[in-house]
CSV table of C-alpha atoms and ligand atoms in Angstrom, one decimal:
chain,number,residue,atom,x,y,z
M,15,UNK,CA,-0.3,-0.1,-0.1
M,16,UNK,CA,1.7,3.5,-1.0
M,17,UNK,CA,-0.1,6.7,-0.3
M,18,UNK,CA,0.4,10.4,-1.2
M,19,UNK,CA,0.4,13.3,1.3
M,20,UNK,CA,-0.3,16.3,-1.0
M,21,UNK,CA,-0.9,19.8,0.2
M,22,UNK,CA,-4.1,21.2,-0.9
M,23,UNK,CA,-3.9,25.0,-0.5
M,24,UNK,CA,-1.0,27.2,-0.6
M,25,UNK,CA,1.3,25.2,1.8
M,26,UNK,CA,1.8,24.7,5.9
M,27,UNK,CA,-1.1,23.0,6.0
M,28,UNK,CA,0.5,20.4,8.4
M,29,UNK,CA,1.7,17.9,6.0
M,30,UNK,CA,4.7,17.1,8.7
M,31,UNK,CA,2.1,16.2,11.5
M,32,UNK,CA,0.0,13.9,9.4
M,33,UNK,CA,3.3,12.4,7.8
M,34,UNK,CA,4.5,11.8,11.1
M,35,UNK,CA,1.5,10.2,12.5
M,36,UNK,CA,1.2,8.1,9.6
M,37,UNK,CA,5.1,6.6,9.4
M,38,UNK,CA,4.5,4.0,11.8
M,39,UNK,CA,2.6,2.0,9.4
M,40,UNK,CA,4.6,2.3,6.3
M,41,UNK,CA,8.3,1.2,5.5
M,42,UNK,CA,9.7,3.9,3.5
M,43,UNK,CA,8.9,8.0,3.7
M,44,UNK,CA,9.9,9.5,0.5
M,45,UNK,CA,10.0,13.3,-0.4
M,46,UNK,CA,9.5,13.9,-4.3
M,47,UNK,CA,9.6,17.6,-5.4
M,48,UNK,CA,10.8,20.6,-4.1
M,49,UNK,CA,13.8,21.4,-1.9
M,50,UNK,CA,14.7,23.2,1.3
M,51,UNK,CA,11.7,25.5,0.8
M,52,UNK,CA,9.4,23.4,2.6
M,53,UNK,CA,9.2,23.4,6.3
M,54,UNK,CA,7.7,20.5,7.8
M,55,UNK,CA,6.9,20.6,11.6
M,56,UNK,CA,6.6,17.3,13.7
M,57,UNK,CA,5.9,17.6,17.3
M,58,UNK,CA,6.7,15.0,19.9
M,59,UNK,CA,5.8,14.7,23.2
M,60,UNK,CA,8.2,12.6,25.1
M,61,UNK,CA,8.6,12.8,29.1
M,62,UNK,CA,5.8,15.4,29.1
M,63,UNK,CA,7.6,17.8,27.0
M,64,UNK,CA,6.8,19.0,23.6
M,65,UNK,CA,9.9,18.6,21.1
M,66,UNK,CA,9.6,20.2,17.8
M,67,UNK,CA,11.2,19.4,14.9
M,68,UNK,CA,11.2,21.4,11.5
M,69,UNK,CA,12.1,18.9,8.5
M,70,UNK,CA,13.0,20.9,5.1
M,71,UNK,CA,14.9,18.5,3.1
M,72,UNK,CA,14.8,15.2,4.9
M,73,UNK,CA,11.5,13.4,4.8
M,74,UNK,CA,9.2,13.7,8.1
M,75,UNK,CA,9.3,10.2,9.1
M,76,UNK,CA,13.0,10.1,10.0
M,77,UNK,CA,12.3,10.6,13.8
M,78,UNK,CA,10.7,6.7,13.9
M,79,UNK,CA,13.7,4.1,13.9
M,80,UNK,CA,13.6,1.7,11.4
M,81,UNK,CA,12.1,3.6,8.9
M,82,UNK,CA,13.8,4.2,5.6
M,83,UNK,CA,13.7,8.0,4.0
M,84,UNK,CA,14.5,8.9,0.6
M,85,UNK,CA,14.9,11.8,-1.0
M,86,UNK,CA,13.8,11.3,-4.3
M,87,UNK,CA,14.7,12.2,-7.9
M,88,UNK,CA,12.5,15.7,-8.2
M,89,UNK,CA,14.0,16.8,-5.1
M,90,UNK,CA,16.3,19.9,-5.5
M,91,UNK,CA,19.2,19.2,-3.1
M,92,UNK,CA,21.3,21.8,-1.3
M,93,UNK,CA,24.6,19.8,-0.3
M,94,UNK,CA,25.2,22.4,2.9
M,95,UNK,CA,21.4,22.1,4.1
M,96,UNK,CA,21.5,18.6,3.8
M,97,UNK,CA,24.6,18.4,5.8
M,98,UNK,CA,23.2,20.7,8.3
M,99,UNK,CA,19.8,19.3,8.5
M,100,UNK,CA,21.5,15.8,9.3
M,101,UNK,CA,23.9,17.5,11.7
M,102,UNK,CA,21.0,18.8,13.5
M,103,UNK,CA,19.2,15.7,13.9
M,104,UNK,CA,22.2,14.0,14.9
M,105,UNK,CA,22.9,16.6,17.9
M,106,UNK,CA,19.2,15.9,18.7
M,107,UNK,CA,19.5,12.3,19.2
M,108,UNK,CA,18.4,11.2,15.8
M,109,UNK,CA,19.9,8.2,14.4
M,110,UNK,CA,20.4,9.4,10.4
M,111,UNK,CA,22.9,7.0,8.5
M,112,UNK,CA,23.4,5.6,5.3
M,113,UNK,CA,21.0,3.0,5.7
M,114,UNK,CA,17.9,5.3,6.9
M,115,UNK,CA,18.7,8.2,4.8
M,116,UNK,CA,19.2,7.9,1.0
M,117,UNK,CA,19.1,10.7,-1.7
M,118,UNK,CA,18.5,10.0,-5.5
M,119,UNK,CA,21.5,10.2,-7.7
M,120,UNK,CA,19.3,11.8,-10.1
M,121,UNK,CA,18.2,14.5,-8.0
M,122,UNK,CA,19.6,18.0,-9.3
M,123,UNK,CA,21.7,20.1,-6.8
M,124,UNK,CA,21.3,23.4,-5.6
M,125,UNK,CA,24.8,25.5,-5.4
M,126,UNK,CA,25.8,28.5,-3.9
M,127,UNK,CA,25.2,30.4,-7.0
M,128,UNK,CA,21.3,29.6,-7.2
M,129,UNK,CA,20.8,30.8,-3.9
M,130,UNK,CA,22.4,34.5,-5.3
M,131,UNK,CA,20.6,34.2,-8.3
M,132,UNK,CA,17.2,33.5,-6.5
M,133,UNK,CA,17.9,36.5,-4.7
M,134,UNK,CA,19.1,39.0,-8.0
M,135,UNK,CA,16.3,37.8,-9.7
M,136,UNK,CA,13.6,38.5,-7.0
M,137,UNK,CA,15.3,41.7,-6.4
M,138,UNK,CA,15.1,42.6,-10.3
M,139,UNK,CA,11.2,41.9,-10.1
M,140,UNK,CA,10.8,44.7,-7.9
M,141,UNK,CA,6.6,45.1,-7.1
M,142,UNK,CA,6.1,41.9,-8.8
M,143,UNK,CA,8.4,39.6,-6.6
M,144,UNK,CA,7.1,36.1,-5.9
M,145,UNK,CA,8.4,36.3,-2.3
M,146,UNK,CA,10.7,33.2,-2.6
M,147,UNK,CA,12.2,31.2,0.0
M,148,UNK,CA,15.8,32.3,-1.2
M,149,UNK,CA,16.6,29.4,-1.6
M,150,UNK,CA,17.7,28.7,-4.4
M,151,UNK,CA,14.9,26.7,-5.8
M,152,UNK,CA,13.8,28.3,-9.1
M,153,UNK,CA,17.3,28.8,-10.3
M,154,UNK,CA,17.9,25.0,-9.9
M,155,UNK,CA,15.0,23.9,-11.5
M,156,UNK,CA,15.9,26.1,-14.3
M,157,UNK,CA,19.0,24.5,-14.7
M,158,UNK,CA,17.6,21.3,-14.5
M,159,UNK,CA,15.1,21.8,-17.4
M,160,UNK,CA,17.9,23.4,-19.6
M,161,UNK,CA,19.7,20.0,-19.1
M,162,UNK,CA,22.8,21.7,-17.6
M,163,UNK,CA,22.3,21.2,-13.9
M,164,UNK,CA,24.5,19.1,-11.7
M,165,UNK,CA,23.0,16.4,-9.9
M,166,UNK,CA,23.5,14.2,-6.5
M,167,UNK,CA,25.0,11.6,-8.3
M,168,UNK,CA,27.9,14.1,-9.6
M,169,UNK,CA,28.7,13.5,-5.9
M,170,UNK,CA,29.8,10.1,-6.5
M,171,UNK,CA,32.3,11.1,-9.0
M,172,UNK,CA,35.0,13.2,-7.2
M,173,UNK,CA,37.3,12.8,-10.4
M,174,UNK,CA,34.8,15.0,-12.7
M,175,UNK,CA,33.2,17.3,-10.4
M,176,UNK,CA,35.6,20.2,-9.7
M,177,UNK,CA,35.5,20.7,-13.6
M,178,UNK,CA,31.5,20.6,-13.7
M,179,UNK,CA,31.4,23.0,-10.6
M,180,UNK,CA,33.6,25.4,-12.3
M,181,UNK,CA,32.1,25.7,-15.5
M,182,UNK,CA,28.8,26.1,-13.9
M,183,UNK,CA,29.6,28.5,-11.6
M,184,UNK,CA,31.8,30.6,-14.2
M,185,UNK,CA,28.7,30.7,-16.5
M,186,UNK,CA,26.4,31.6,-13.4
M,187,UNK,CA,28.7,34.2,-12.2
M,188,UNK,CA,28.4,36.1,-15.7
M,189,UNK,CA,24.5,36.1,-15.2
M,190,UNK,CA,24.9,37.2,-11.5
M,191,UNK,CA,27.0,40.0,-12.6
M,192,UNK,CA,24.1,41.1,-15.4
M,193,UNK,CA,21.5,41.2,-12.8
M,194,UNK,CA,23.6,43.4,-10.4
M,195,UNK,CA,24.8,40.1,-7.9
M,196,UNK,CA,27.9,39.5,-6.3
M,197,UNK,CA,29.8,36.5,-8.2
M,198,UNK,CA,30.4,33.7,-6.3
M,199,UNK,CA,34.1,32.2,-5.3
M,200,UNK,CA,34.5,29.6,-7.4
M,201,UNK,CA,37.7,28.0,-6.0
M,202,UNK,CA,35.9,28.0,-2.5
M,203,UNK,CA,33.0,26.0,-4.2
M,204,UNK,CA,35.4,23.5,-5.5
M,205,UNK,CA,36.9,22.9,-2.2
M,206,UNK,CA,33.5,22.7,-0.4
M,207,UNK,CA,32.6,20.0,-3.3
M,208,UNK,CA,35.3,17.7,-2.5
M,209,UNK,CA,34.1,17.8,1.3
M,210,UNK,CA,30.0,17.1,0.0
M,211,UNK,CA,31.5,14.0,-2.0
M,212,UNK,CA,33.2,12.7,1.2
M,213,UNK,CA,30.1,13.1,3.3
M,214,UNK,CA,27.4,12.2,1.2
M,215,UNK,CA,28.2,10.0,-1.4
M,216,UNK,CA,27.6,7.1,1.0
M,217,UNK,CA,23.8,8.1,0.8
M,218,UNK,CA,23.6,8.3,-2.8
M,219,UNK,CA,21.9,5.5,-4.7
M,220,UNK,CA,19.5,4.6,-7.6
M,221,UNK,CA,16.4,5.3,-5.3
M,222,UNK,CA,13.9,4.6,-8.8
M,223,UNK,CA,15.4,0.9,-8.4
M,224,UNK,CA,15.2,0.9,-4.9
M,225,UNK,CA,11.7,2.3,-4.6
M,226,UNK,CA,10.2,0.0,-7.1
M,227,UNK,CA,12.1,-3.2,-5.9
M,228,UNK,CA,10.8,-2.7,-2.1
M,229,UNK,CA,7.4,-1.7,-3.6
M,230,UNK,CA,7.2,-4.9,-5.3
M,231,UNK,CA,8.8,-6.7,-2.3
M,232,UNK,CA,5.5,-5.7,-0.1
M,233,UNK,CA,6.8,-2.7,1.3
M,234,UNK,CA,4.8,0.4,1.9
M,235,UNK,CA,5.7,3.9,0.8
M,236,UNK,CA,4.5,7.2,2.1
M,237,UNK,CA,5.0,9.7,-0.2
M,238,UNK,CA,5.4,13.1,1.3
M,239,UNK,CA,4.7,16.1,-1.1
M,240,UNK,CA,6.1,19.4,-0.2
M,241,UNK,CA,4.4,22.8,-0.9
M,242,UNK,CA,1.0,22.5,-2.4
M,243,UNK,CA,-1.6,22.1,-5.3
M,244,UNK,CA,-1.6,26.0,-5.5
M,245,UNK,CA,1.8,26.0,-5.8
M,246,UNK,CA,1.9,23.8,-8.3
M,247,UNK,CA,4.2,25.4,-11.5
M,248,UNK,CA,1.6,24.0,-14.0
M,249,UNK,CA,-1.6,24.1,-11.7
M,250,UNK,CA,-1.1,27.2,-9.6
M,251,UNK,CA,-1.2,30.5,-9.2
M,252,UNK,CA,1.3,31.0,-12.1
M,253,UNK,CA,3.6,32.8,-11.7
M,254,UNK,CA,3.3,33.1,-8.1
M,255,UNK,CA,4.0,29.4,-7.6
M,256,UNK,CA,7.1,27.2,-6.8
M,257,UNK,CA,9.2,25.4,-9.8
M,258,UNK,CA,8.2,22.1,-9.1
M,259,UNK,CA,5.0,19.5,-9.8
M,260,UNK,CA,3.6,19.5,-6.0
M,261,UNK,CA,0.4,18.3,-7.0
M,262,UNK,CA,0.2,14.4,-7.2
M,263,UNK,CA,1.7,14.0,-10.6
M,264,UNK,CA,5.0,15.1,-9.1
M,265,UNK,CA,5.0,11.8,-6.8
M,266,UNK,CA,5.3,9.6,-9.9
M,267,UNK,CA,8.0,11.8,-11.9
M,268,UNK,CA,9.8,12.8,-8.7
M,269,UNK,CA,9.9,9.1,-7.1
M,270,UNK,CA,10.1,7.3,-10.5
M,271,UNK,CA,6.9,5.2,-9.4
M,272,UNK,CA,4.0,4.7,-11.7
M,273,UNK,CA,0.6,5.7,-11.0
M,274,UNK,CA,-0.5,2.8,-11.0
M,275,UNK,CA,1.5,1.9,-7.5
M,276,UNK,CA,0.0,5.3,-5.8
M,277,UNK,CA,-3.1,3.6,-4.1
M,278,UNK,CA,-4.5,6.1,-2.1
M,279,UNK,CA,-3.9,10.1,-2.1
M,280,UNK,CA,-4.6,12.2,0.8
M,281,UNK,CA,-4.7,15.9,0.6
M,282,UNK,CA,-3.9,18.0,3.7
M,283,UNK,CA,-6.2,21.6,4.1
M,284,UNK,CA,-6.3,24.1,7.0
M,285,UNK,CA,-9.6,24.8,8.6
M,286,UNK,CA,-8.8,28.2,7.2
M,287,UNK,CA,-6.2,29.3,4.7
M,288,UNK,CA,-2.8,30.7,4.6
M,289,UNK,CA,-0.3,31.8,1.8
M,290,UNK,CA,3.5,33.0,2.4
M,291,UNK,CA,5.0,35.4,0.0
M,292,UNK,CA,3.1,36.9,-3.3
M,293,UNK,CA,-0.1,36.5,-5.3
M,294,UNK,CA,-3.7,36.4,-5.3
M,295,UNK,CA,-5.5,35.3,-2.4
M,296,UNK,CA,-9.3,35.8,-2.6
M,297,UNK,CA,-10.1,35.3,0.9
M,298,UNK,CA,-7.2,36.6,2.8
M,299,UNK,CA,-8.1,38.9,5.9
M,300,UNK,CA,-6.0,41.9,5.8
M,301,UNK,CA,-8.0,43.1,9.4
M,302,UNK,CA,-8.0,42.3,13.2
M,303,UNK,CA,-9.7,38.9,12.3
M,304,UNK,CA,-6.5,38.1,10.0
M,305,UNK,CA,-4.2,38.9,12.7
M,306,UNK,CA,-6.0,36.8,15.4
M,307,UNK,CA,-5.9,33.7,12.8
M,308,UNK,CA,-2.1,34.4,12.6
M,309,UNK,CA,-1.9,34.7,16.4
M,310,UNK,CA,-3.8,31.5,17.5
M,311,UNK,CA,-2.5,29.7,14.7
M,312,UNK,CA,1.1,30.7,15.1
M,313,UNK,CA,1.2,31.5,11.6
M,314,UNK,CA,4.8,32.2,10.6
M,315,UNK,CA,6.9,30.5,8.2
M,316,UNK,CA,8.5,27.2,9.5
M,317,UNK,CA,11.6,27.7,7.3
M,318,UNK,CA,11.6,31.5,7.1
M,319,UNK,CA,9.7,33.2,10.0
M,320,UNK,CA,7.5,35.4,8.1
M,321,UNK,CA,4.5,35.9,8.9
M,322,UNK,CA,1.6,33.9,6.8
M,323,UNK,CA,-1.3,35.6,5.2
M,324,UNK,CA,-4.5,34.1,6.6
M,325,UNK,CA,-8.2,34.1,5.3
M,326,UNK,CA,-11.1,31.9,5.3
M,327,UNK,CA,-11.5,28.4,4.0
M,328,UNK,CA,-12.1,28.5,0.3
M,329,UNK,CA,-14.0,25.9,-1.5
M,330,UNK,CA,-13.5,26.9,-4.5
M,331,UNK,CA,-9.7,25.5,-4.1
M,332,UNK,CA,-10.4,22.8,-1.8
M,333,UNK,CA,-12.7,21.2,-5.0
M,334,UNK,CA,-9.9,21.9,-7.3
M,335,UNK,CA,-7.4,20.3,-5.4
M,336,UNK,CA,-9.7,17.5,-5.0
M,337,UNK,CA,-10.0,17.3,-8.6
M,338,UNK,CA,-6.3,17.9,-9.6
M,339,UNK,CA,-5.0,15.4,-7.3
M,340,UNK,CA,-7.9,12.7,-7.5
M,341,UNK,CA,-7.9,13.2,-3.7
M,342,UNK,CA,-9.7,10.0,-1.9
M,343,UNK,CA,-9.7,12.3,1.1
M,344,UNK,CA,-8.9,15.2,3.0
M,345,UNK,CA,-6.8,15.8,6.4
M,346,UNK,CA,-8.4,18.8,8.2
M,347,UNK,CA,-6.1,20.5,10.4
M,348,UNK,CA,-5.8,23.1,12.7
M,349,UNK,CA,-9.5,23.0,13.7
M,350,UNK,CA,-8.9,24.5,17.2
M,351,UNK,CA,-7.7,27.6,15.9
M,352,UNK,CA,-11.4,28.8,14.9
M,353,UNK,CA,-12.6,27.9,18.6
M,354,UNK,CA,-12.8,31.7,19.7
M,355,UNK,CA,-14.5,33.0,16.8
M,356,UNK,CA,-18.4,33.6,16.9
M,357,UNK,CA,-19.2,33.9,13.0
M,358,UNK,CA,-16.8,31.4,10.5
M,359,UNK,CA,-17.3,32.1,6.6
M,360,UNK,CA,-16.4,29.8,3.8
M,361,UNK,CA,-16.1,30.9,0.6
M,362,UNK,CA,-18.0,29.1,-1.7
M,363,UNK,CA,-17.5,30.7,-5.0
M,364,UNK,CA,-16.0,33.9,-6.6
M,365,UNK,CA,-17.5,36.7,-8.4
M,366,UNK,CA,-15.1,38.0,-11.2
M,367,UNK,CA,-16.1,40.9,-13.5
M,368,UNK,CA,-19.8,40.4,-12.0
M,369,UNK,CA,-20.0,37.3,-12.8
M,370,UNK,CA,-20.4,34.4,-10.2
M,371,UNK,CA,-18.1,30.9,-11.1
M,372,UNK,CA,-17.1,28.6,-9.0
M,373,UNK,CA,-13.6,27.5,-10.9
M,374,UNK,CA,-10.0,28.6,-10.1
M,375,UNK,CA,-9.0,31.1,-13.1
M,376,UNK,CA,-6.0,30.2,-15.1
M,377,UNK,CA,-4.8,34.0,-14.7
M,378,UNK,CA,-3.4,35.4,-11.4
M,379,UNK,CA,-4.4,38.9,-12.2
M,380,UNK,CA,-8.0,37.2,-12.7
M,381,UNK,CA,-7.8,35.7,-9.3
M,382,UNK,CA,-6.6,38.8,-8.0
M,383,UNK,CA,-9.8,40.4,-8.7
M,384,UNK,CA,-11.8,37.5,-7.3
M,385,UNK,CA,-14.4,38.6,-4.9
M,386,UNK,CA,-15.4,35.8,-2.6
M,387,UNK,CA,-19.1,34.7,-2.2
M,388,UNK,CA,-19.3,33.6,1.4
M,389,UNK,CA,-21.6,31.0,3.3
M,390,UNK,CA,-21.5,32.2,7.0
M,391,UNK,CA,-22.0,30.1,10.2
M,392,UNK,CA,-22.1,30.4,13.9
M,393,UNK,CA,-18.5,29.6,15.6
M,394,UNK,CA,-18.8,27.1,18.4
M,395,UNK,CA,-17.0,29.4,20.9
M,396,UNK,CA,-15.9,26.1,22.7
M,397,UNK,CA,-12.4,24.6,23.3
M,398,UNK,CA,-11.9,21.5,20.7
M,399,UNK,CA,-7.8,21.5,21.2
M,400,UNK,CA,-7.0,17.9,21.7
M,401,UNK,CA,-10.7,16.2,21.0
M,402,UNK,CA,-9.9,13.2,19.6
M,403,UNK,CA,-13.2,11.7,19.1
M,404,UNK,CA,-15.9,13.5,16.1
M,405,UNK,CA,-18.9,13.1,18.4
M,406,UNK,CA,-17.0,14.7,21.2
M,407,UNK,CA,-16.7,18.4,19.1
M,408,UNK,CA,-19.4,20.9,19.8
M,409,UNK,CA,-22.1,20.2,17.4
M,410,UNK,CA,-21.2,23.5,15.6
M,411,UNK,CA,-18.0,22.3,14.6
M,412,UNK,CA,-19.5,19.1,13.5
M,413,UNK,CA,-21.6,21.2,11.0
M,414,UNK,CA,-18.7,23.1,9.9
M,415,UNK,CA,-16.3,20.2,9.3
M,416,UNK,CA,-19.6,18.5,7.4
M,417,UNK,CA,-20.4,21.3,5.2
M,418,UNK,CA,-16.7,21.8,4.2
M,419,UNK,CA,-16.5,18.0,3.2
M,420,UNK,CA,-19.7,18.5,1.3
M,421,UNK,CA,-18.2,21.8,-0.6
M,422,UNK,CA,-14.5,19.8,-1.3
M,423,UNK,CA,-16.1,16.7,-2.7
M,424,UNK,CA,-13.7,14.4,-0.4
M,425,UNK,CA,-14.5,13.1,3.0
M,426,UNK,CA,-12.0,13.8,5.8
M,427,UNK,CA,-9.8,11.0,7.0
M,428,UNK,CA,-8.0,13.0,9.7
M,429,UNK,CA,-9.3,16.1,11.5
M,430,UNK,CA,-6.6,17.6,13.9
M,431,UNK,CA,-7.1,19.6,16.8
M,432,UNK,CA,-3.7,20.2,17.9
M,433,UNK,CA,0.1,19.9,17.0
M,434,UNK,CA,0.5,17.0,18.5
M,435,UNK,CA,0.3,13.3,17.4
M,436,UNK,CA,-2.7,12.2,19.9
M,437,UNK,CA,-4.9,15.4,18.9
M,438,UNK,CA,-6.3,13.7,15.8
M,439,UNK,CA,-9.7,12.4,15.1
M,440,UNK,CA,-9.1,9.4,12.8
M,441,UNK,CA,-11.9,8.3,10.7
M,442,UNK,CA,-11.1,4.5,10.5
M,443,UNK,CA,-14.5,3.9,8.1
M,444,UNK,CA,-12.9,6.6,5.6
M,445,UNK,CA,-9.0,5.4,6.0
M,446,UNK,CA,-10.6,1.6,5.4
M,447,UNK,CA,-12.4,2.8,2.1
M,448,UNK,CA,-9.2,4.1,1.2
M,449,UNK,CA,-7.7,0.7,1.6
M,450,UNK,CA,-5.5,1.9,4.7
M,451,UNK,CA,-6.4,-0.7,7.7
M,452,UNK,CA,-4.3,1.3,10.2
M,453,UNK,CA,-4.2,0.5,13.7
M,454,UNK,CA,-4.0,4.3,14.8
X,5,GDP,P1,3.6,21.6,6.6
X,5,GDP,O1,4.6,22.4,5.9
X,5,GDP,O2,2.5,21.4,5.8
X,5,GDP,O3,4.2,20.5,7.2
X,5,GDP,O4,2.9,22.5,7.6
X,5,GDP,P2,3.9,23.6,9.0
X,5,GDP,O5,4.9,22.5,9.8
X,5,GDP,O6,4.6,24.7,7.8
X,5,GDP,O7,2.8,24.6,9.8
X,5,GDP,C1,1.8,23.7,10.1
X,5,GDP,C2,1.9,24.2,11.6
X,5,GDP,O8,0.7,24.0,12.2
X,5,GDP,C3,2.9,23.7,12.6
X,5,GDP,O9,3.9,24.7,13.4
X,5,GDP,C4,2.3,22.4,13.2
X,5,GDP,O10,2.7,22.1,14.2
X,5,GDP,C5,1.0,22.9,13.7
X,5,GDP,N1,-0.3,22.0,13.4
X,5,GDP,C6,-0.5,21.2,12.3
X,5,GDP,N2,-1.7,20.7,12.8
X,5,GDP,C7,-2.5,21.3,14.0
X,5,GDP,C8,-3.3,21.4,14.5
X,5,GDP,O11,-4.6,20.7,14.1
X,5,GDP,N3,-3.6,22.7,15.7
X,5,GDP,C9,-2.7,23.4,15.8
X,5,GDP,N4,-3.0,24.4,16.3
X,5,GDP,N5,-1.4,23.3,15.0
X,5,GDP,C10,-1.5,22.4,13.9
X,6,IMO,P1,5.7,23.7,2.9
X,6,IMO,O1,6.3,22.1,2.2
X,6,IMO,C1,4.5,27.7,1.8
X,6,IMO,C2,6.2,29.4,-1.6
X,6,IMO,C3,6.9,30.8,-1.2
X,6,IMO,C4,6.9,31.4,-2.5
X,6,IMO,C5,6.8,30.4,-3.4
X,6,IMO,C6,8.0,30.5,-4.3
X,6,IMO,O2,6.5,23.9,4.2
X,6,IMO,O3,4.4,23.8,2.4
X,6,IMO,P2,10.2,29.0,-3.7
X,6,IMO,O4,11.6,29.5,-2.7
X,6,IMO,O5,9.7,27.8,-3.5
X,6,IMO,O6,10.8,29.1,-5.2
X,6,IMO,O7,9.1,30.3,-3.4
X,6,IMO,O8,6.2,29.4,-3.1
X,6,IMO,N1,6.6,28.5,-0.8
X,6,IMO,C7,5.7,27.9,0.4
X,6,IMO,N2,4.8,28.2,1.3
X,6,IMO,N3,4.9,26.4,2.5
X,6,IMO,C8,5.9,26.0,1.6
X,6,IMO,O9,6.5,24.7,1.8
X,6,IMO,C9,6.4,26.9,0.5
X,6,IMO,N4,7.7,26.8,-0.3
X,6,IMO,C10,7.7,27.5,-1.0
X,6,IMO,O10,6.4,31.5,-0.3
X,6,IMO,O11,5.8,32.3,-2.3
X,7,MG,MG1,5.5,24.5,6.0
């Protein structure tokens, strides 16, 4: 049984929590796209204390002993970020070695000039900046598509690496200078490359064969999406998107497994909406209510610390995510954040140029002009934090959830009422219909 977890909004829906919750029931957890622009938070309660881990590049299954974590071919890997993350995890007592962390030799590398280019390109966009995480993601994927990128496999061939690094860095430096950026130190890069070879080569394998072989042997794979459907390079609010396919298609190309091997797809969605960076956001609340959601929800970027933009649940987007990814079910997160509100709105359609539509427009400007059509429900104004049975939720919260499910077109397999593992309502019947008979 192989399951894909996908972000259904603009990221930060709580994918890390859901992956961490499910990881014990799988043998392998694999990332398949994106890079360390992701920030996936996992809270583990041990001895009465909450331990917070924020995973960027390494799959969120890494804290579970005995699980194999894979960084798939579709991921872009910054060797410095990977080494820093390995060090940080080891420093906190998590075992990371070349048995439980494998990286694809086909994964493209993010090199220091990609980061410098990301900054320079963003600066040159002025008011139209995407608001990237400045991690070099876009420029690294550009090199991949232009067929000139370096791949993790190049780190297993120290004999030719120096020449490849120096060649690409010199080309990038020319572009950087044109854009008014500082060229990077080529000698330093070549020196760093040698160190990366030594430290990372043991982890680098052909993960495509590994994943296909182990799946055929009956091992279960959990595919951990990063970013989200609305940040997908093809299906998101282009150009305010990331540079990879963060919807389910990316799971096949980015892990090297066929669609027939993905048995179930679950989308993670917040009980409201957030977005970080630029781009259209029809249900955004630029008022005290938006600030309330940001404060109560702790809506600050897990990677960059930037305040997240906040707004109401958008069912137009939810339906779109269900359609594009063929979601079998949804995991609703952060219900507890709405506890204090006396009124809650749900966007059921958009009004664009006076016309009501219930589709996501292809054009970002049109999307930016969309006025949300709201349905309003009364808030429950009771604490739901930590509730783990649906019937224990206030009746109005149940009504809200049922309405969201109806509007989205998919059932909820999970309802999360807090950041910890046990603060979750699990709909076993829904999971069972997805073929997931888990003892959770
Ligand atoms: P991801 O990128 O999709 O993995 O999400 P992030 O980790 O960036 O952001 C989700 C944040 O919400 C993290 O701080 C989680 O610890 C937290 N979180 C997840 N589920 C819940 C929930 O149900 N309630 C609350 N209050 N926080 C949650
Ligand atoms: P997780 O996996 C939220 C956003 C950036 C920017 C746009 C492009 O934690 O959900 P990039 O650096 O990828 O070129 O930036 O995408 N973005 C995210 N927003 N969560 C993420 O990841 C994100 N990864 C990228 O803010 O708007
Ligand atoms: Mg995140």
